[in-house]
Amino acid sequence: MDVSLLAGEGATALVGLMVADGWTAVRERVARFFSRGDEDPGAAERVAAELEEARGELVAADEDREVAEDVEAAWRLRFRRALRAHPEAADELRALLDELAPERGRTGSGDTYNSVSGTVHGGSVVQGRDFGALTIGPAAPAPSTDGRSGA
């Protein structure tokens, strides 16, 4: 897998995990990943503090997509640099992502096949995702502008 692609997957998963349950364990694991090979015993603690700061930015931004994109871009660059400096770390990162964010490989764009059978005549079958204002059956009459019933 391309280093940039793996770094992107890592950053995307990390940003999603920053606001999820179990963040403390994730933070510690990711901090150990970034401090690998560092002789300084405080390296993991510094990375954990940087991760916590990034998480604080996300939480304070309250779903501001631009802030999330900035945080993700910063960590993508960190992952990319780490993978270039330590190419052998790619397998470690893949394993970490498989453990922490196993759903990351799912795109949700697979085919789905359903079969409707039985004695349903003229009924509606709806399948999909993220429905908005959905009306099944005859639409309600539009309100009249002259105060009378729309019927």
Coordinates of N, CA and C in Angstrom, one line a residue:
M1 N 0.8 -1.2 0.0 CA 0.0 0.0 0.0 C 0.9 1.2 0.0
D2 N 0.5 2.2 -0.7 CA 1.2 3.5 -0.8 C 1.3 4.2 0.6
V3 N 2.4 4.8 0.9 CA 2.6 5.4 2.2 C 1.6 6.5 2.4
S4 N 1.3 7.3 1.3 CA 0.4 8.4 1.5 C -1.0 7.9 1.7
L5 N -1.4 6.8 1.1 CA -2.7 6.3 1.3 C -2.9 5.7 2.7
L6 N -1.8 5.0 3.2 CA -1.9 4.5 4.6 C -1.9 5.6 5.6
A7 N -1.1 6.7 5.3 CA -1.0 7.8 6.2 C -2.4 8.5 6.3
G8 N -3.1 8.6 5.1 CA -4.4 9.2 5.1 C -5.4 8.3 5.8
E9 N -5.3 7.0 5.7 CA -6.2 6.1 6.4 C -6.0 6.3 7.9
G10 N -4.7 6.4 8.3 CA -4.4 6.5 9.7 C -4.9 7.8 10.3
A11 N -4.8 8.9 9.6 CA -5.2 10.2 10.0 C -6.8 10.2 10.1
T12 N -7.4 9.7 9.1 CA -8.9 9.7 9.1 C -9.4 8.9 10.3
A13 N -8.9 7.7 10.5 CA -9.3 6.9 11.6 C -9.0 7.6 13.0
L14 N -7.8 8.2 13.1 CA -7.4 8.8 14.3 C -8.4 10.0 14.7
V15 N -8.8 10.8 13.7 CA -9.7 11.9 13.9 C -11.0 11.4 14.4
G16 N -11.5 10.3 13.7 CA -12.8 9.7 14.2 C -12.7 9.2 15.6
L17 N -11.6 8.6 15.9 CA -11.4 8.0 17.2 C -11.2 9.0 18.3
M18 N -10.8 10.2 18.0 CA -10.6 11.2 19.0 C -11.8 11.6 19.7
V19 N -13.0 11.5 19.0 CA -14.2 11.9 19.6 C -15.1 10.7 20.0
A20 N -14.5 9.5 20.0 CA -15.2 8.3 20.3 C -14.9 7.8 21.7
D21 N -15.7 6.8 22.2 CA -15.4 6.2 23.5 C -14.1 5.5 23.4
G22 N -13.4 5.4 24.5 CA -12.2 4.6 24.5 C -11.0 5.4 24.0
W23 N -11.1 6.8 24.0 CA -10.1 7.6 23.5 C -8.7 7.4 24.2
T24 N -8.8 7.3 25.5 CA -7.5 7.2 26.3 C -6.7 6.1 25.9
A25 N -7.3 4.9 25.6 CA -6.5 3.8 25.2 C -5.9 4.0 23.8
V26 N -6.7 4.6 22.9 CA -6.3 4.9 21.6 C -5.1 5.9 21.6
R27 N -5.3 6.9 22.4 CA -4.2 7.9 22.5 C -2.9 7.3 22.9
E28 N -2.9 6.4 23.9 CA -1.7 5.8 24.4 C -1.1 4.9 23.3
R29 N -1.9 4.1 22.6 CA -1.4 3.3 21.5 C -0.8 4.1 20.4
V30 N -1.4 5.1 20.0 CA -0.9 6.0 18.9 C 0.3 6.7 19.3
A31 N 0.4 7.2 20.6 CA 1.6 7.8 21.1 C 2.8 6.9 21.1
R32 N 2.6 5.7 21.4 CA 3.7 4.7 21.4 C 4.1 4.4 19.9
F33 N 3.1 4.4 19.0 CA 3.5 4.3 17.6 C 4.4 5.4 17.1
F34 N 4.1 6.6 17.4 CA 4.9 7.8 17.0 C 6.2 7.9 17.7
S35 N 6.3 7.4 18.9 CA 7.5 7.5 19.7 C 8.4 6.3 19.5
R36 N 8.1 5.4 18.6 CA 8.9 4.2 18.4 C 10.3 4.6 18.0
G37 N 11.3 4.0 18.5 CA 12.7 4.2 18.1 C 13.2 5.5 18.8
D38 N 12.4 6.2 19.5 CA 13.0 7.5 20.2 C 13.6 7.1 21.5
E39 N 14.8 7.5 21.7 CA 15.6 7.1 22.9 C 15.0 7.9 24.1
D40 N 14.4 9.0 23.9 CA 13.9 9.8 25.0 C 12.7 9.2 25.6
P41 N 12.7 8.9 26.9 CA 11.6 8.2 27.6 C 10.3 9.1 27.7
G42 N 10.5 10.4 27.5 CA 9.3 11.3 27.6 C 8.6 11.5 26.2
A43 N 9.1 10.8 25.2 CA 8.6 11.1 23.8 C 7.1 10.7 23.7
A44 N 6.8 9.5 24.2 CA 5.4 9.1 24.1 C 4.5 10.0 24.9
E45 N 4.9 10.5 26.0 CA 4.1 11.5 26.8 C 3.9 12.8 26.0
R46 N 4.9 13.3 25.3 CA 4.8 14.5 24.5 C 3.8 14.3 23.4
V47 N 3.9 13.1 22.7 CA 3.0 12.8 21.6 C 1.6 12.7 22.1
A48 N 1.4 12.0 23.3 CA 0.1 11.9 23.9 C -0.5 13.3 24.2
A49 N 0.3 14.2 24.6 CA -0.2 15.6 24.9 C -0.6 16.3 23.6
E50 N 0.2 16.1 22.5 CA -0.2 16.7 21.2 C -1.5 16.1 20.7
L51 N -1.7 14.8 20.9 CA -2.9 14.1 20.5 C -4.1 14.7 21.3
E52 N -3.9 14.9 22.6 CA -4.9 15.4 23.5 C -5.3 16.8 23.1
E53 N -4.3 17.6 22.7 CA -4.5 19.0 22.2 C -5.3 19.0 21.0
A54 N -5.0 18.1 20.0 CA -5.8 18.0 18.8 C -7.2 17.6 19.1
R55 N -7.4 16.7 20.0 CA -8.7 16.2 20.4 C -9.5 17.4 21.0
G56 N -8.8 18.2 21.8 CA -9.5 19.4 22.4 C -9.9 20.4 21.3
E57 N -9.1 20.5 20.3 CA -9.5 21.4 19.2 C -10.8 20.9 18.5
L58 N -10.8 19.6 18.3 CA -12.0 19.0 17.6 C -13.3 19.2 18.5
V59 N -13.1 18.9 19.8 CA -14.3 19.0 20.7 C -14.8 20.5 20.8
A60 N -13.8 21.4 20.9 CA -14.2 22.8 21.0 C -14.8 23.3 19.7
A61 N -14.4 22.7 18.5 CA -14.9 23.2 17.2 C -16.4 22.7 17.0
D62 N -16.8 21.8 17.8 CA -18.2 21.3 17.8 C -18.7 21.0 16.4
E63 N -18.0 20.0 15.7 CA -18.4 19.5 14.4 C -18.1 20.5 13.3
D64 N -17.2 21.4 13.5 CA -16.8 22.3 12.4 C -15.9 21.5 11.5
R65 N -16.4 21.3 10.3 CA -15.7 20.4 9.3 C -14.3 20.9 9.0
E66 N -14.2 22.2 8.9 CA -12.9 22.8 8.5 C -11.8 22.5 9.6
V67 N -12.2 22.6 10.8 CA -11.2 22.3 11.9 C -10.9 20.8 11.9
A68 N -11.8 19.9 11.6 CA -11.6 18.5 11.5 C -10.6 18.2 10.4
E69 N -10.8 18.9 9.3 CA -9.9 18.7 8.1 C -8.5 19.1 8.4
D70 N -8.4 20.2 9.1 CA -7.1 20.7 9.5 C -6.3 19.8 10.4
V71 N -7.1 19.3 11.4 CA -6.5 18.3 12.4 C -6.1 17.0 11.6
E72 N -7.0 16.6 10.7 CA -6.7 15.4 10.0 C -5.4 15.6 9.1
A73 N -5.3 16.7 8.4 CA -4.2 17.0 7.6 C -2.9 17.0 8.4
A74 N -2.9 17.6 9.5 CA -1.7 17.6 10.4 C -1.2 16.2 10.8
W75 N -2.2 15.4 11.1 CA -1.8 14.0 11.5 C -1.5 13.2 10.3
R76 N -2.1 13.4 9.2 CA -1.7 12.7 8.0 C -0.2 13.0 7.6
L77 N 0.2 14.2 7.8 CA 1.6 14.6 7.6 C 2.5 13.8 8.6
R78 N 2.1 13.8 9.8 CA 2.9 13.1 10.8 C 3.0 11.6 10.5
F79 N 1.9 11.0 10.1 CA 1.9 9.6 9.8 C 2.8 9.4 8.6
R80 N 2.7 10.2 7.6 CA 3.5 10.1 6.4 C 5.0 10.2 6.7
R81 N 5.4 11.1 7.5 CA 6.8 11.3 7.9 C 7.3 10.1 8.7
A82 N 6.4 9.6 9.6 CA 6.8 8.4 10.4 C 7.0 7.2 9.5
L83 N 6.1 7.0 8.6 CA 6.3 5.9 7.7 C 7.5 6.0 6.7
R84 N 7.8 7.2 6.3 CA 9.0 7.3 5.5 C 10.3 7.1 6.3
A85 N 10.3 7.6 7.5 CA 11.4 7.4 8.4 C 11.6 6.0 8.8
H86 N 10.5 5.3 8.9 CA 10.5 3.9 9.4 C 9.6 3.0 8.5
P87 N 10.0 2.7 7.3 CA 9.1 1.9 6.4 C 8.6 0.6 7.1
E88 N 9.3 0.0 8.0 CA 8.9 -1.2 8.6 C 7.7 -1.0 9.5
A89 N 7.4 0.3 9.8 CA 6.3 0.6 10.7 C 4.9 0.5 10.0
A90 N 4.9 0.3 8.7 CA 3.7 0.2 7.9 C 2.8 -1.0 8.4
D91 N 3.5 -2.1 8.6 CA 2.7 -3.3 9.1 C 2.2 -3.0 10.5
E92 N 2.9 -2.3 11.3 CA 2.5 -2.0 12.7 C 1.3 -1.1 12.6
L93 N 1.3 -0.1 11.7 CA 0.2 0.8 11.6 C -1.1 0.1 11.0
R94 N -0.9 -0.7 10.0 CA -2.0 -1.5 9.5 C -2.7 -2.3 10.6
A95 N -1.8 -3.0 11.4 CA -2.4 -3.8 12.5 C -3.1 -3.0 13.5
L96 N -2.5 -1.8 13.9 CA -3.1 -0.9 14.8 C -4.5 -0.4 14.3
L97 N -4.5 -0.1 13.0 CA -5.8 0.4 12.4 C -6.8 -0.7 12.4
D98 N -6.4 -1.9 12.1 CA -7.3 -3.1 12.0 C -7.9 -3.3 13.4
E99 N -7.1 -3.1 14.4 CA -7.6 -3.3 15.8 C -8.5 -2.1 16.3
L100 N -8.1 -0.9 16.0 CA -8.8 0.2 16.6 C -9.9 0.7 15.7
A101 N -9.9 0.5 14.4 CA -10.9 1.0 13.5 C -11.2 0.0 12.4
P102 N -11.7 -1.2 12.8 CA -11.8 -2.2 11.8 C -12.8 -1.9 10.7
E103 N -13.8 -1.0 11.0 CA -14.7 -0.6 10.0 C -14.2 0.3 8.9
R104 N -12.9 0.8 9.0 CA -12.4 1.8 8.1 C -12.4 1.3 6.7
G105 N -12.3 0.0 6.4 CA -12.2 -0.5 5.1 C -13.6 -0.7 4.4
R106 N -14.6 -0.5 5.2 CA -16.0 -0.6 4.7 C -16.4 0.7 4.0
T107 N -16.8 0.6 2.8 CA -17.2 1.8 2.0 C -18.7 2.0 2.1
G108 N -19.5 1.0 2.3 CA -20.9 1.1 2.3 C -21.5 1.2 0.9
S109 N -20.7 0.9 -0.1 CA -21.1 1.0 -1.5 C -21.3 -0.3 -2.1
G110 N -21.4 -1.4 -1.3 CA -21.6 -2.7 -1.9 C -23.0 -2.9 -2.4
D111 N -23.2 -3.9 -3.2 CA -24.5 -4.2 -3.7 C -25.4 -4.9 -2.6
T112 N -26.7 -4.6 -2.7 CA -27.6 -5.2 -1.8 C -28.8 -5.7 -2.6
Y113 N -29.1 -7.0 -2.3 CA -30.2 -7.6 -3.1 C -31.3 -8.0 -2.1
N114 N -32.5 -7.6 -2.3 CA -33.7 -8.0 -1.5 C -34.7 -8.7 -2.4
S115 N -35.5 -9.5 -1.8 CA -36.6 -10.1 -2.5 C -37.8 -9.9 -1.6
V116 N -38.9 -9.3 -2.2 CA -40.1 -9.1 -1.5 C -41.1 -10.1 -2.1
S117 N -41.7 -10.9 -1.2 CA -42.7 -11.9 -1.8 C -43.8 -12.0 -0.8
G118 N -44.9 -12.6 -1.2 CA -46.0 -12.8 -0.3 C -47.3 -12.2 -0.9
T119 N -48.1 -11.7 -0.1 CA -49.4 -11.2 -0.6 C -49.5 -9.7 -0.5
V120 N -48.4 -9.0 -0.7 CA -48.4 -7.5 -0.7 C -48.8 -7.1 -2.0
H121 N -49.9 -6.4 -2.2 CA -50.4 -5.8 -3.5 C -50.5 -4.3 -3.3
G122 N -49.8 -3.7 -4.1 CA -49.9 -2.2 -4.1 C -49.2 -1.5 -3.0
G123 N -48.5 -2.3 -2.2 CA -47.8 -1.7 -1.0 C -46.4 -1.1 -1.5
S124 N -45.9 -0.4 -0.6 CA -44.6 0.3 -0.9 C -43.4 -0.4 -0.2
V125 N -42.3 -0.5 -0.9 CA -41.1 -1.1 -0.3 C -40.0 0.0 -0.5
V126 N -39.4 0.4 0.6 CA -38.4 1.5 0.5 C -37.1 0.9 1.1
Q127 N -36.0 1.1 0.4 CA -34.7 0.8 0.9 C -33.8 1.9 0.6
G128 N -32.9 2.2 1.5 CA -32.0 3.3 1.3 C -31.3 3.7 2.5
R129 N -30.8 4.9 2.5 CA -30.1 5.5 3.6 C -30.3 7.0 3.7
D130 N -30.4 7.5 4.9 CA -30.5 9.0 5.1 C -31.7 9.6 4.4
F131 N -32.9 9.1 4.7 CA -34.1 9.6 4.1 C -34.4 11.0 4.8
G132 N -35.0 11.9 4.0 CA -35.5 13.1 4.5 C -37.0 13.1 4.6
A133 N -37.6 14.0 4.1 CA -39.1 14.1 4.2 C -39.7 13.1 3.2
L134 N -40.0 11.9 3.7 CA -40.5 10.8 2.8 C -42.0 10.7 3.0
T135 N -42.7 10.6 1.9 CA -44.2 10.4 2.0 C -44.5 9.2 1.2
I136 N -45.2 8.3 1.9 CA -45.6 7.0 1.2 C -47.1 7.1 1.2
G137 N -47.7 6.9 0.0 CA -49.1 7.0 -0.1 C -49.5 8.4 -0.8
P138 N -50.8 8.7 -0.8 CA -51.1 9.9 -1.4 C -50.6 11.1 -0.6
A139 N -50.2 12.1 -1.3 CA -49.6 13.3 -0.7 C -50.8 14.1 0.0
A140 N -50.5 14.7 1.1 CA -51.5 15.6 1.7 C -51.9 16.7 0.8
P141 N -53.1 17.2 0.8 CA -53.4 18.3 -0.1 C -52.6 19.6 0.3
A142 N -52.3 20.3 -0.6 CA -51.5 21.6 -0.4 C -52.5 22.6 0.3
P143 N -51.9 23.3 1.2 CA -52.8 24.3 1.8 C -53.2 25.4 0.8
S144 N -54.4 25.9 0.9 CA -54.9 26.9 0.1 C -54.5 28.3 0.5
T145 N -54.2 29.1 -0.4 CA -53.8 30.5 -0.1 C -55.0 31.4 0.2
D146 N -56.2 30.9 -0.1 CA -57.4 31.8 0.1 C -58.1 31.4 1.4
G147 N -57.5 30.5 2.2 CA -58.1 30.2 3.5 C -59.0 29.0 3.5
R148 N -59.3 28.5 2.2 CA -60.2 27.3 2.1 C -59.4 26.1 2.2
S149 N -60.1 24.9 2.3 CA -59.4 23.6 2.3 C -58.8 23.4 1.0
G150 N -57.7 22.6 1.0 CA -57.0 22.3 -0.3 C -57.7 21.3 -1.1
A151 N -58.7 20.7 -0.6 CA -59.4 19.6 -1.3 C -60.4 20.0 -2.3

